[in-house]
mmCIF file of C-alpha atoms in Angstrom:
data_model
loop_
_atom_site.group_PDB
_atom_site.id
_atom_site.type_symbol
_atom_site.label_atom_id
_atom_site.label_comp_id
_atom_site.label_asym_id
_atom_site.label_seq_id
_atom_site.Cartn_x
_atom_site.Cartn_y
_atom_site.Cartn_z
ATOM 1 C CA GLN A 33 -76.713 -87.276 -7.070
ATOM 2 C CA PRO A 34 -75.400 -86.380 -3.770
ATOM 3 C CA GLN A 35 -76.438 -88.626 -0.749
ATOM 4 C CA LEU A 36 -76.260 -88.076 3.004
ATOM 5 C CA LEU A 37 -76.035 -91.284 5.355
ATOM 6 C CA GLU A 38 -76.529 -90.908 8.996
ATOM 7 C CA SER A 39 -74.962 -93.548 11.328
ATOM 8 C CA GLY A 40 -74.997 -93.884 15.082
ATOM 9 C CA PRO A 41 -76.408 -95.903 17.876
ATOM 10 C CA GLY A 42 -80.134 -96.088 17.965
ATOM 11 C CA LEU A 43 -80.419 -96.112 21.961
ATOM 12 C CA VAL A 44 -78.530 -93.876 24.064
ATOM 13 C CA LYS A 45 -78.730 -93.566 27.931
ATOM 14 C CA PRO A 46 -79.839 -90.773 29.898
ATOM 15 C CA SER A 47 -77.032 -88.220 30.743
ATOM 16 C CA GLU A 48 -74.757 -89.799 28.276
ATOM 17 C CA THR A 49 -73.770 -88.271 24.909
ATOM 18 C CA LEU A 50 -75.421 -88.838 21.513
ATOM 19 C CA SER A 51 -72.944 -89.096 18.780
ATOM 20 C CA LEU A 52 -74.190 -89.140 14.927
ATOM 21 C CA THR A 53 -72.022 -89.301 11.772
ATOM 22 C CA CYS A 54 -73.184 -88.035 8.450
ATOM 23 C CA THR A 55 -71.355 -89.261 5.422
ATOM 24 C CA LEU A 56 -71.733 -87.651 1.891
ATOM 25 C CA SER A 57 -71.439 -89.484 -1.307
ATOM 26 C CA GLY A 58 -71.738 -88.270 -4.684
ATOM 27 C CA GLY A 59 -70.162 -84.648 -3.971
ATOM 28 C CA SER A 60 -67.603 -83.210 -1.888
ATOM 29 C CA ILE A 61 -68.181 -81.605 1.558
ATOM 30 C CA SER A 62 -65.513 -79.143 0.719
ATOM 31 C CA SER A 63 -67.778 -77.263 -1.608
ATOM 32 C CA GLY A 64 -67.840 -73.538 -0.615
ATOM 33 C CA SER A 65 -71.603 -73.336 -1.866
ATOM 34 C CA TYR A 66 -72.943 -75.426 1.019
ATOM 35 C CA TYR A 67 -73.179 -75.727 4.747
ATOM 36 C CA TRP A 68 -73.711 -78.819 6.341
ATOM 37 C CA GLY A 69 -76.396 -79.359 9.159
ATOM 38 C CA CYS A 70 -78.507 -81.385 11.505
ATOM 39 C CA ILE A 71 -82.104 -81.332 11.968
ATOM 40 C CA ARG A 72 -84.223 -83.432 14.441
ATOM 41 C CA GLN A 73 -87.898 -84.038 14.595
ATOM 42 C CA PRO A 74 -89.284 -85.690 17.818
ATOM 43 C CA PRO A 75 -92.093 -88.332 17.498
ATOM 44 C CA GLY A 76 -95.364 -86.886 16.278
ATOM 45 C CA LYS A 77 -93.969 -83.185 16.165
ATOM 46 C CA GLY A 78 -92.302 -80.642 13.734
ATOM 47 C CA LEU A 79 -88.536 -79.869 12.670
ATOM 48 C CA GLU A 80 -86.019 -78.160 14.848
ATOM 49 C CA TRP A 81 -82.761 -77.084 13.382
ATOM 50 C CA ILE A 82 -79.719 -78.223 15.648
ATOM 51 C CA GLY A 83 -76.784 -76.666 14.031
ATOM 52 C CA SER A 84 -74.730 -76.362 10.911
ATOM 53 C CA ILE A 85 -70.897 -76.199 9.700
ATOM 54 C CA SER A 86 -69.003 -75.002 6.700
ATOM 55 C CA TYR A 87 -66.256 -76.978 5.129
ATOM 56 C CA SER A 88 -63.830 -74.858 7.132
ATOM 57 C CA GLY A 89 -65.466 -75.549 10.518
ATOM 58 C CA SER A 90 -67.354 -72.323 10.982
ATOM 59 C CA THR A 91 -70.350 -73.443 13.298
ATOM 60 C CA SER A 92 -73.579 -72.021 14.077
ATOM 61 C CA TYR A 93 -76.005 -73.629 16.886
ATOM 62 C CA ASN A 94 -79.464 -73.162 17.927
ATOM 63 C CA PRO A 95 -79.298 -71.352 21.382
ATOM 64 C CA SER A 96 -81.808 -73.765 22.650
ATOM 65 C CA LEU A 97 -79.133 -76.474 22.449
ATOM 66 C CA LYS A 98 -76.034 -74.639 22.215
ATOM 67 C CA SER A 99 -74.583 -75.689 25.624
ATOM 68 C CA ARG A 100 -74.909 -79.138 24.620
ATOM 69 C CA VAL A 101 -73.999 -79.415 20.925
ATOM 70 C CA THR A 102 -70.939 -79.854 18.969
ATOM 71 C CA ILE A 103 -70.701 -80.173 15.045
ATOM 72 C CA SER A 104 -67.487 -80.998 13.519
ATOM 73 C CA VAL A 105 -66.466 -81.617 9.939
ATOM 74 C CA ASP A 106 -63.721 -84.162 8.554
ATOM 75 C CA THR A 107 -63.061 -83.431 4.738
ATOM 76 C CA SER A 108 -60.636 -86.363 4.547
ATOM 77 C CA LYS A 109 -63.701 -88.770 4.939
ATOM 78 C CA ASN A 110 -66.212 -86.537 3.581
ATOM 79 C CA GLN A 111 -68.149 -86.686 6.999
ATOM 80 C CA PHE A 112 -69.411 -84.343 9.524
ATOM 81 C CA SER A 113 -70.479 -85.279 13.053
ATOM 82 C CA LEU A 114 -73.060 -84.288 15.596
ATOM 83 C CA GLU A 115 -72.488 -84.719 19.312
ATOM 84 C CA VAL A 116 -75.108 -83.958 21.807
ATOM 85 C CA SER A 117 -74.355 -84.045 25.546
ATOM 86 C CA SER A 118 -76.209 -84.926 28.611
ATOM 87 C CA VAL A 119 -79.219 -86.362 26.792
ATOM 88 C CA THR A 120 -82.600 -86.635 28.016
ATOM 89 C CA ALA A 121 -85.762 -88.227 27.152
ATOM 90 C CA ALA A 122 -86.579 -84.717 25.366
ATOM 91 C CA ASP A 123 -83.762 -85.655 22.979
ATOM 92 C CA THR A 124 -85.677 -88.719 21.673
ATOM 93 C CA ALA A 125 -86.104 -87.769 17.925
ATOM 94 C CA VAL A 126 -85.455 -88.754 14.095
ATOM 95 C CA TYR A 127 -82.156 -86.987 13.298
ATOM 96 C CA TYR A 128 -81.439 -85.819 9.815
ATOM 97 C CA CYS A 129 -78.289 -84.854 8.194
ATOM 98 C CA VAL A 130 -78.904 -82.008 5.432
ATOM 99 C CA ARG A 131 -77.103 -80.293 2.942
ATOM 100 C CA ILE A 132 -77.703 -76.508 2.957
ATOM 101 C CA ARG A 133 -77.318 -74.522 -0.141
ATOM 102 C CA VAL A 134 -75.816 -71.101 0.745
ATOM 103 C CA ALA A 135 -75.281 -69.622 -2.680
ATOM 104 C CA THR A 136 -75.702 -69.584 -6.527
ATOM 105 C CA THR A 137 -73.961 -67.861 -9.060
ATOM 106 C CA SER A 138 -76.585 -64.874 -8.780
ATOM 107 C CA SER A 139 -77.632 -64.864 -5.307
ATOM 108 C CA TYR A 140 -77.427 -66.098 -1.630
ATOM 109 C CA TYR A 141 -80.040 -68.578 -0.268
ATOM 110 C CA PHE A 142 -80.206 -70.958 2.651
ATOM 111 C CA TYR A 143 -82.175 -73.688 2.115
ATOM 112 C CA MET A 144 -81.983 -77.702 2.750
ATOM 113 C CA ASP A 145 -81.607 -79.107 -0.546
ATOM 114 C CA VAL A 146 -80.431 -82.654 0.190
ATOM 115 C CA TRP A 147 -81.647 -84.837 3.229
ATOM 116 C CA GLY A 148 -80.436 -87.940 4.679
ATOM 117 C CA LYS A 149 -83.083 -90.713 5.444
ATOM 118 C CA GLY A 150 -83.026 -90.026 8.938
ATOM 119 C CA THR A 151 -81.877 -92.074 12.107
ATOM 120 C CA THR A 152 -84.149 -92.776 15.098
ATOM 121 C CA VAL A 153 -82.514 -92.061 18.500
ATOM 122 C CA THR A 154 -84.200 -92.944 21.627
ATOM 123 C CA VAL A 155 -82.994 -91.870 25.175
ATOM 124 C CA SER A 156 -83.660 -94.499 27.604
ATOM 125 C CA SER A 157 -81.922 -96.353 30.387
ATOM 126 C CA GLU B 107 -86.431 -64.807 17.179
ATOM 127 C CA ILE B 108 -88.611 -64.885 14.009
ATOM 128 C CA VAL B 109 -91.627 -67.199 14.874
ATOM 129 C CA LEU B 110 -93.422 -69.064 11.667
ATOM 130 C CA THR B 111 -97.155 -69.541 11.907
ATOM 131 C CA GLN B 112 -98.757 -71.878 9.386
ATOM 132 C CA SER B 113 -102.635 -72.221 8.662
ATOM 133 C CA PRO B 114 -104.604 -74.016 8.463
ATOM 134 C CA GLY B 115 -103.142 -76.702 10.694
ATOM 135 C CA THR B 116 -104.985 -79.134 8.648
ATOM 136 C CA LEU B 117 -106.620 -78.837 5.203
ATOM 137 C CA SER B 118 -109.081 -81.381 3.767
ATOM 138 C CA LEU B 119 -109.269 -81.448 0.021
ATOM 139 C CA SER B 120 -110.165 -83.844 -2.923
ATOM 140 C CA PRO B 121 -107.724 -84.521 -5.636
ATOM 141 C CA GLY B 122 -108.201 -82.209 -8.390
ATOM 142 C CA GLU B 123 -108.670 -79.398 -5.831
ATOM 143 C CA ARG B 124 -106.768 -76.473 -5.339
ATOM 144 C CA ALA B 125 -104.582 -76.082 -2.058
ATOM 145 C CA THR B 126 -103.479 -72.888 -0.634
ATOM 146 C CA LEU B 127 -101.300 -72.888 2.395
ATOM 147 C CA SER B 128 -100.074 -69.876 4.348
ATOM 148 C CA CYS B 129 -96.855 -69.017 6.348
ATOM 149 C CA ARG B 130 -96.682 -65.980 8.505
ATOM 150 C CA ALA B 131 -93.651 -64.591 9.783
ATOM 151 C CA SER B 132 -93.542 -62.588 13.302
ATOM 152 C CA GLN B 133 -90.938 -60.218 11.368
ATOM 153 C CA SER B 134 -90.115 -59.574 7.940
ATOM 154 C CA VAL B 135 -88.187 -62.312 6.183
ATOM 155 C CA SER B 136 -86.142 -61.816 2.994
ATOM 156 C CA SER B 137 -87.815 -63.560 0.118
ATOM 157 C CA SER B 138 -84.448 -65.161 -0.661
ATOM 158 C CA TYR B 139 -84.595 -67.040 2.724
ATOM 159 C CA LEU B 140 -88.102 -68.795 2.563
ATOM 160 C CA ALA B 141 -88.572 -72.352 1.596
ATOM 161 C CA TRP B 142 -91.220 -74.722 1.768
ATOM 162 C CA TYR B 143 -90.703 -78.512 2.002
ATOM 163 C CA GLN B 144 -93.044 -81.661 1.758
ATOM 164 C CA GLN B 145 -92.920 -84.537 4.307
ATOM 165 C CA LYS B 146 -94.713 -87.827 3.757
ATOM 166 C CA PRO B 147 -95.059 -90.287 6.695
ATOM 167 C CA GLY B 148 -91.879 -92.134 7.424
ATOM 168 C CA GLN B 149 -89.824 -90.161 4.951
ATOM 169 C CA ALA B 150 -87.356 -87.236 5.341
ATOM 170 C CA PRO B 151 -88.718 -83.856 3.927
ATOM 171 C CA ARG B 152 -88.253 -82.824 0.398
ATOM 172 C CA LEU B 153 -87.266 -79.329 -0.928
ATOM 173 C CA LEU B 154 -90.207 -77.929 -3.136
ATOM 174 C CA ILE B 155 -89.609 -74.146 -3.089
ATOM 175 C CA TYR B 156 -86.844 -71.618 -2.163
ATOM 176 C CA GLY B 157 -86.318 -68.012 -2.449
ATOM 177 C CA ALA B 158 -90.022 -67.929 -1.691
ATOM 178 C CA SER B 159 -91.324 -68.769 -5.346
ATOM 179 C CA SER B 160 -88.484 -70.741 -7.271
ATOM 180 C CA ARG B 161 -89.113 -74.554 -7.729
ATOM 181 C CA ALA B 162 -86.544 -77.033 -6.660
ATOM 182 C CA THR B 163 -85.231 -79.257 -9.325
ATOM 183 C CA GLY B 164 -87.582 -82.066 -10.253
ATOM 184 C CA ILE B 165 -90.762 -80.379 -8.731
ATOM 185 C CA PRO B 166 -94.021 -80.267 -10.750
ATOM 186 C CA ASN B 167 -95.072 -77.062 -11.904
ATOM 187 C CA ARG B 168 -98.234 -77.568 -9.948
ATOM 188 C CA PHE B 169 -96.417 -76.422 -7.149
ATOM 189 C CA SER B 170 -95.837 -72.638 -6.867
ATOM 190 C CA GLY B 171 -94.639 -70.078 -4.011
ATOM 191 C CA SER B 172 -95.462 -66.394 -3.504
ATOM 192 C CA GLY B 173 -95.125 -63.728 -1.158
ATOM 193 C CA SER B 174 -92.913 -61.350 0.694
ATOM 194 C CA GLY B 175 -92.261 -59.574 3.931
ATOM 195 C CA THR B 176 -94.229 -61.602 6.490
ATOM 196 C CA ASP B 177 -96.793 -63.394 4.357
ATOM 197 C CA PHE B 178 -95.891 -66.373 2.161
ATOM 198 C CA THR B 179 -98.188 -68.625 0.326
ATOM 199 C CA LEU B 180 -97.600 -72.271 -1.185
ATOM 200 C CA THR B 181 -100.286 -73.207 -3.687
ATOM 201 C CA ILE B 182 -100.752 -76.785 -5.233
ATOM 202 C CA SER B 183 -102.934 -75.859 -8.250
ATOM 203 C CA ARG B 184 -104.394 -79.331 -8.727
ATOM 204 C CA LEU B 185 -103.930 -81.891 -5.980
ATOM 205 C CA GLU B 186 -102.558 -85.055 -7.058
ATOM 206 C CA PRO B 187 -102.758 -88.331 -4.851
ATOM 207 C CA GLU B 188 -99.121 -88.129 -4.024
ATOM 208 C CA ASP B 189 -99.538 -84.367 -2.833
ATOM 209 C CA PHE B 190 -101.328 -85.539 0.375
ATOM 210 C CA ALA B 191 -98.539 -84.812 3.150
ATOM 211 C CA VAL B 192 -97.496 -82.245 5.733
ATOM 212 C CA TYR B 193 -95.907 -78.972 4.321
ATOM 213 C CA TYR B 194 -93.391 -76.721 6.272
ATOM 214 C CA CYS B 195 -92.086 -73.543 5.700
ATOM 215 C CA GLN B 196 -88.632 -72.590 6.825
ATOM 216 C CA GLN B 197 -86.775 -69.035 7.239
ATOM 217 C CA TYR B 198 -83.307 -68.228 7.691
ATOM 218 C CA GLY B 199 -82.015 -65.317 9.016
ATOM 219 C CA SER B 200 -82.606 -64.427 12.589
ATOM 220 C CA SER B 201 -81.389 -66.488 15.843
ATOM 221 C CA PRO B 202 -81.868 -69.202 15.676
ATOM 222 C CA LEU B 203 -80.665 -68.922 12.236
ATOM 223 C CA PHE B 204 -83.207 -71.629 10.827
ATOM 224 C CA THR B 205 -86.855 -71.983 12.184
ATOM 225 C CA PHE B 206 -89.491 -74.148 10.758
ATOM 226 C CA GLY B 207 -93.241 -73.523 10.752
ATOM 227 C CA PRO B 208 -95.273 -76.125 12.752
ATOM 228 C CA GLY B 209 -96.479 -77.533 9.482
ATOM 229 C CA THR B 210 -99.776 -77.953 7.582
ATOM 230 C CA LYS B 211 -101.276 -81.231 6.718
ATOM 231 C CA VAL B 212 -103.317 -81.780 3.369
ATOM 232 C CA ASP B 213 -105.295 -84.575 4.032
ATOM 233 C CA ILE B 214 -107.674 -86.376 1.862
ATOM 234 C CA LYS B 215 -111.319 -85.290 2.256
#
């Protein structure tokens, strides 16, 4: 069973860069049937897509965050990483790594079928 | 941008009852690109339905999805105690590429 594990500091100072690494076990990040992504959930609120990346490095970002977000992939480590620059208190959230299924043998879909457990990131001085 | 609206915000029901959750899109969404998730407190969301009506692996058949265009529905035929949770719909296709609805909380009456 594939699993995603988030790792990174739980506390980040305002104006600094939030860095998160997502490590995949039980599968290969190089599979062409999947993209890899990051979702966040502020305390008591709903889910927000941050961005996603293919194994080849093609990225898509939420326009609301695009100027501050970078997602990269390291296939040799079976990992992908998120950076959010110039953070403020509004970036405080639980951050999830997800696997996005993009294709089956018969059709294209785009849904998140594997989720990490999430990691809480607090922005505070 | 496609905005997803979910109703009701909260659904108060008893175990054994039927739950009907609505997800309405501001523009037409391809059925292939509509999914539903369940989230319990302190846990990550779990995929229930993809392609508007296909159950994900391991999801009980009391969960079903339907709909097309701008109107989609998640139905839980008979609520089990473990089904009380928050449910989100999600679409793919319009910038931003992925958007979620605000969620419907199903709580115990």
